PDB file of C-alpha atoms in Angstrom:
ATOM      1  CA  MET A   1     -18.574   5.352 -10.477  1.00 45.00           C
ATOM      2  CA  GLU A   2     -20.595   2.563 -11.627  1.00 47.00           C
ATOM      3  CA  ILE A   3     -18.823   0.321 -14.216  1.00 51.00           C
ATOM      4  CA  GLY A   4     -20.434  -2.862 -14.802  1.00 53.00           C
ATOM      5  CA  GLN A   5     -19.377  -3.780 -18.846  1.00 50.00           C
ATOM      6  CA  PRO A   6     -16.568  -5.716 -19.840  1.00 50.00           C
ATOM      7  CA  SER A   7     -13.457  -3.911 -20.664  1.00 47.00           C
ATOM      8  CA  PRO A   8     -12.497  -3.536 -24.688  1.00 47.00           C
ATOM      9  CA  ALA A   9     -10.557  -6.451 -24.667  1.00 45.00           C
ATOM     10  CA  ARG A  10     -11.682  -9.305 -26.553  1.00 43.00           C
ATOM     11  CA  VAL A  11     -13.238 -12.101 -24.644  1.00 45.00           C
ATOM     12  CA  ARG A  12     -12.279 -15.606 -26.474  1.00 49.00           C
ATOM     13  CA  PRO A  13     -13.924 -18.631 -25.150  1.00 53.00           C
ATOM     14  CA  GLY A  14     -11.376 -20.474 -22.599  1.00 62.00           C
ATOM     15  CA  GLY A  15      -9.461 -16.979 -22.918  1.00 69.00           C
ATOM     16  CA  PRO A  16      -8.982 -14.708 -19.988  1.00 77.00           C
ATOM     17  CA  ALA A  17     -12.259 -13.562 -18.046  1.00 87.00           C
ATOM     18  CA  PRO A  18     -13.269  -9.856 -18.918  1.00 92.00           C
ATOM     19  CA  LEU A  19     -12.515  -7.102 -16.471  1.00 94.00           C
ATOM     20  CA  LEU A  20     -15.267  -5.740 -14.693  1.00 95.00           C
ATOM     21  CA  LEU A  21     -15.075  -2.851 -12.195  1.00 96.00           C
ATOM     22  CA  ARG A  22     -17.808  -1.860  -9.871  1.00 96.00           C
ATOM     23  CA  THR A  23     -17.879   1.065  -6.920  1.00 95.00           C
ATOM     24  CA  GLU A  24     -19.612   0.194  -3.583  1.00 95.00           C
ATOM     25  CA  ARG A  25     -19.783   2.793  -0.954  1.00 94.00           C
ATOM     26  CA  GLU A  26     -20.542   1.640   2.957  1.00 91.00           C
ATOM     27  CA  HIS A  27     -20.763   4.249   6.024  1.00 91.00           C
ATOM     28  CA  ARG A  28     -19.040   2.879   8.999  1.00 89.00           C
ATOM     29  CA  THR A  29     -19.785   4.564  12.087  1.00 86.00           C
ATOM     30  CA  GLY A  30     -16.647   6.204  13.405  1.00 84.00           C
ATOM     31  CA  LEU A  31     -14.866   6.317   9.847  1.00 89.00           C
ATOM     32  CA  GLY A  32     -17.203   7.909   7.593  1.00 92.00           C
ATOM     33  CA  THR A  33     -17.704   6.459   4.079  1.00 94.00           C
ATOM     34  CA  VAL A  34     -15.731   3.815   2.679  1.00 95.00           C
ATOM     35  CA  SER A  35     -15.543   3.551  -1.285  1.00 95.00           C
ATOM     36  CA  VAL A  36     -14.558   0.059  -2.380  1.00 96.00           C
ATOM     37  CA  LEU A  37     -13.612  -0.439  -6.193  1.00 96.00           C
ATOM     38  CA  ARG A  38     -14.208  -4.255  -6.822  1.00 96.00           C
ATOM     39  CA  ALA A  39     -11.711  -5.597  -9.670  1.00 95.00           C
ATOM     40  CA  ARG A  40     -13.019  -9.111 -11.126  1.00 94.00           C
ATOM     41  CA  GLY A  41     -11.396 -10.725 -13.735  1.00 94.00           C
ATOM     42  CA  THR A  42      -8.257 -10.720 -15.843  1.00 92.00           C
ATOM     43  CA  VAL A  43      -5.981  -7.813 -15.922  1.00 92.00           C
ATOM     44  CA  ASP A  44      -4.079  -7.922 -19.163  1.00 92.00           C
ATOM     45  CA  ALA A  45      -2.227  -5.859 -21.320  1.00 92.00           C
ATOM     46  CA  ASP A  46      -5.406  -5.177 -23.236  1.00 93.00           C
ATOM     47  CA  ASN A  47      -7.423  -3.687 -20.150  1.00 94.00           C
ATOM     48  CA  ALA A  48      -4.516  -2.496 -17.799  1.00 94.00           C
ATOM     49  CA  GLY A  49      -4.916   0.833 -18.939  1.00 94.00           C
ATOM     50  CA  HIS A  50      -8.934   0.748 -18.028  1.00 95.00           C
ATOM     51  CA  LEU A  51      -7.971  -0.237 -14.878  1.00 95.00           C
ATOM     52  CA  SER A  52      -5.351   2.393 -14.464  1.00 94.00           C
ATOM     53  CA  ALA A  53      -8.191   5.079 -15.177  1.00 95.00           C
ATOM     54  CA  ALA A  54     -10.561   3.814 -13.574  1.00 95.00           C
ATOM     55  CA  LEU A  55      -8.694   3.545 -10.274  1.00 95.00           C
ATOM     56  CA  ALA A  56      -7.431   7.022 -10.813  1.00 94.00           C
ATOM     57  CA  VAL A  57     -10.650   8.509 -10.900  1.00 95.00           C
ATOM     58  CA  HIS A  58     -12.012   6.217  -8.066  1.00 96.00           C
ATOM     59  CA  LEU A  59      -9.232   8.168  -5.995  1.00 94.00           C
ATOM     60  CA  ALA A  60     -10.267  11.285  -7.249  1.00 93.00           C
ATOM     61  CA  ASP A  61     -13.442  10.798  -6.374  1.00 95.00           C
ATOM     62  CA  ALA A  62     -12.979   9.705  -3.070  1.00 93.00           C
ATOM     63  CA  GLU A  63     -10.352  12.397  -2.301  1.00 92.00           C
ATOM     64  CA  ARG A  64     -13.273  14.935  -3.518  1.00 94.00           C
ATOM     65  CA  ALA A  65     -16.041  13.451  -1.324  1.00 94.00           C
ATOM     66  CA  GLY A  66     -14.134  12.662   1.827  1.00 92.00           C
ATOM     67  CA  GLU A  67     -14.022   9.086   1.634  1.00 94.00           C
ATOM     68  CA  HIS A  68     -11.939   6.234   2.294  1.00 93.00           C
ATOM     69  CA  PRO A  69     -10.486   4.605  -0.925  1.00 94.00           C
ATOM     70  CA  LEU A  70      -9.766   0.642  -1.305  1.00 95.00           C
ATOM     71  CA  LEU A  71      -9.280  -1.565  -3.925  1.00 96.00           C
ATOM     72  CA  ASP A  72     -10.657  -5.253  -4.104  1.00 95.00           C
ATOM     73  CA  LEU A  73      -8.799  -7.922  -5.781  1.00 94.00           C
ATOM     74  CA  THR A  74      -9.868 -10.807  -4.613  1.00 92.00           C
ATOM     75  CA  GLU A  75     -11.760 -12.078  -7.937  1.00 93.00           C
ATOM     76  CA  SER A  76      -8.724 -10.716 -10.025  1.00 92.00           C
ATOM     77  CA  TYR A  77      -5.488 -12.147 -11.893  1.00 90.00           C
ATOM     78  CA  LEU A  78      -3.099 -10.092 -12.844  1.00 88.00           C
ATOM     79  CA  ALA A  79      -1.386 -11.228 -15.853  1.00 85.00           C
ATOM     80  CA  CYS A  80       1.355  -9.126 -17.083  1.00 89.00           C
ATOM     81  CA  ALA A  81       3.709  -6.806 -16.133  1.00 90.00           C
ATOM     82  CA  ALA A  82       1.208  -4.124 -17.463  1.00 92.00           C
ATOM     83  CA  ALA A  83      -1.306  -5.161 -14.807  1.00 91.00           C
ATOM     84  CA  LEU A  84       1.073  -4.014 -12.505  1.00 91.00           C
ATOM     85  CA  ARG A  85       1.936  -0.386 -14.179  1.00 91.00           C
ATOM     86  CA  ALA A  86      -2.052   0.018 -13.896  1.00 92.00           C
ATOM     87  CA  LEU A  87      -1.658   0.075 -10.185  1.00 92.00           C
ATOM     88  CA  ALA A  88       1.870   1.735 -10.023  1.00 91.00           C
ATOM     89  CA  GLY A  89       0.697   4.771 -11.277  1.00 89.00           C
ATOM     90  CA  PRO A  90      -2.257   5.684  -8.609  1.00 90.00           C
ATOM     91  CA  ALA A  91      -0.632   3.979  -5.874  1.00 90.00           C
ATOM     92  CA  GLY A  92       2.421   6.042  -6.470  1.00 90.00           C
ATOM     93  CA  ALA A  93       0.690   8.980  -6.241  1.00 88.00           C
ATOM     94  CA  LEU A  94      -0.703   8.209  -2.986  1.00 89.00           C
ATOM     95  CA  ALA A  95       2.671   7.357  -1.498  1.00 90.00           C
ATOM     96  CA  ARG A  96       4.273  10.663  -2.737  1.00 91.00           C
ATOM     97  CA  ALA A  97       1.581  12.397  -0.727  1.00 88.00           C
ATOM     98  CA  GLY A  98       2.527  10.096   2.610  1.00 88.00           C
ATOM     99  CA  ARG A  99      -0.517   8.027   1.829  1.00 88.00           C
ATOM    100  CA  ALA A 100      -1.224   4.051   1.115  1.00 89.00           C
ATOM    101  CA  LEU A 101      -3.442   2.809  -1.214  1.00 92.00           C
ATOM    102  CA  HIS A 102      -5.214  -0.234   0.924  1.00 93.00           C
ATOM    103  CA  VAL A 103      -5.714  -3.579  -1.459  1.00 93.00           C
ATOM    104  CA  VAL A 104      -8.093  -6.218  -0.164  1.00 93.00           C
ATOM    105  CA  GLN A 105      -6.047  -9.440   0.065  1.00 77.00           C
ATOM    106  CA  PRO A 106      -5.482 -10.585  -3.591  1.00 74.00           C
ATOM    107  CA  ARG A 107      -5.277 -14.413  -4.303  1.00 83.00           C
ATOM    108  CA  PRO A 108      -2.112 -15.854  -3.288  1.00 85.00           C
ATOM    109  CA  HIS A 109      -0.461 -15.494  -6.790  1.00 83.00           C
ATOM    110  CA  VAL A 110      -1.576 -12.014  -7.268  1.00 84.00           C
ATOM    111  CA  ARG A 111      -0.439 -11.594  -3.596  1.00 83.00           C
ATOM    112  CA  GLU A 112       2.945 -12.900  -4.295  1.00 85.00           C
ATOM    113  CA  THR A 113       3.198 -10.974  -7.822  1.00 85.00           C
ATOM    114  CA  LEU A 114       2.550  -7.449  -5.626  1.00 86.00           C
ATOM    115  CA  ALA A 115       5.098  -8.468  -3.067  1.00 85.00           C
ATOM    116  CA  ALA A 116       7.541  -9.250  -5.677  1.00 87.00           C
ATOM    117  CA  ALA A 117       7.207  -6.090  -7.121  1.00 88.00           C
ATOM    118  CA  GLY A 118       7.606  -3.821  -4.306  1.00 88.00           C
ATOM    119  CA  LEU A 119       5.101  -1.317  -5.621  1.00 88.00           C
ATOM    120  CA  PRO A 120       5.189   1.943  -3.025  1.00 89.00           C
ATOM    121  CA  GLY A 121       2.219   2.864  -1.603  1.00 88.00           C
ATOM    122  CA  LEU A 122       0.257  -0.257  -1.504  1.00 90.00           C
ATOM    123  CA  CYS A 123      -0.839  -1.627   1.739  1.00 90.00           C
ATOM    124  CA  THR A 124      -2.231  -5.412   1.458  1.00 89.00           C
ATOM    125  CA  HIS A 125      -4.988  -6.530   3.844  1.00 90.00           C
ATOM    126  CA  ALA A 126      -6.384 -10.575   4.058  1.00 84.00           C
ATOM    127  CA  THR A 127     -10.068  -9.459   4.181  1.00 89.00           C
ATOM    128  CA  LEU A 128     -12.093  -6.842   3.829  1.00 89.00           C
ATOM    129  CA  THR A 129     -12.422  -6.537   7.396  1.00 90.00           C
ATOM    130  CA  THR A 130      -8.716  -6.294   8.248  1.00 91.00           C
ATOM    131  CA  ALA A 131      -8.802  -3.137   5.701  1.00 92.00           C
ATOM    132  CA  LEU A 132     -11.593  -1.398   7.377  1.00 91.00           C
ATOM    133  CA  ARG A 133      -9.598  -1.967  10.436  1.00 91.00           C
ATOM    134  CA  ALA A 134      -6.740  -0.689   9.656  1.00 90.00           C
ATOM    135  CA  LEU A 135      -8.275   2.491   8.194  1.00 90.00           C
ATOM    136  CA  GLU A 136     -10.173   3.079  11.469  1.00 88.00           C
ATOM    137  CA  SER A 137      -6.854   2.658  13.026  1.00 87.00           C
ATOM    138  CA  ALA A 138      -5.246   4.839  11.016  1.00 81.00           C
ATOM    139  CA  ALA A 139      -8.090   7.509  11.003  1.00 75.00           C
ATOM    140  CA  THR A 140      -7.923   7.564  14.998  1.00 70.00           C
ATOM    141  CA  THR A 141      -4.362   7.820  15.279  1.00 60.00           C
ATOM    142  CA  PRO A 142      -3.564  11.574  16.212  1.00 52.00           C
ATOM    143  CA  THR A 143      -0.794  13.206  14.323  1.00 46.00           C
ATOM    144  CA  GLU A 144       1.342  15.732  16.087  1.00 43.00           C
ATOM    145  CA  PRO A 145       0.961  19.436  14.857  1.00 42.00           C
ATOM    146  CA  GLY A 146       3.902  19.331  11.894  1.00 40.00           C
ATOM    147  CA  THR A 147       5.179  15.829  11.574  1.00 37.00           C
ATOM    148  CA  ALA A 148       4.757  14.203   8.429  1.00 38.00           C
ATOM    149  CA  PRO A 149       2.089  11.387   8.145  1.00 40.00           C
ATOM    150  CA  THR A 150       3.020   7.434   8.779  1.00 39.00           C
ATOM    151  CA  GLN A 151       4.719   6.008   5.450  1.00 39.00           C
ATOM    152  CA  PRO A 152       2.672   3.283   3.775  1.00 38.00           C
ATOM    153  CA  ARG A 153       3.590  -0.399   4.900  1.00 38.00           C
ATOM    154  CA  PRO A 154       5.337  -2.500   2.334  1.00 39.00           C
ATOM    155  CA  PRO A 155       3.090  -4.691   1.198  1.00 39.00           C
ATOM    156  CA  GLN A 156       2.733  -7.585   3.126  1.00 42.00           C
ATOM    157  CA  GLY A 157       3.464 -11.580   1.541  1.00 43.00           C
TER     158      GLY A 157
END
């Protein structure tokens, strides 16, 4: 999925940065393909639905292709509660399935917002490298037949 156009939100001089979404895929030895949805700009009430829909499609595409999905918010700003709800739906669906949405560490104000919201199913990481290490660790950790997968960790603050 390649979405390089600004969201339908109006762009005003001096206003919020338009939301740009882009998917990048990378093959990692021992892990397979990692699909990273990079969000750049401001997530606000006007475009939160766009992010939520794009994230849901990203997760579904990664599931079908057997890829490991990541969300990169390092260049994003969550401007309102609608932005949190945009993440809550897709992350909640993963949490109910016993999985986590790995989020590359956002800026401090976004990290604090995510931590305060306590959204289930989000697992934040300081860098893309630490997110990839966590995915590799989870992929190599064997589970006993008949046991439930490890529950996602709460957001780190």
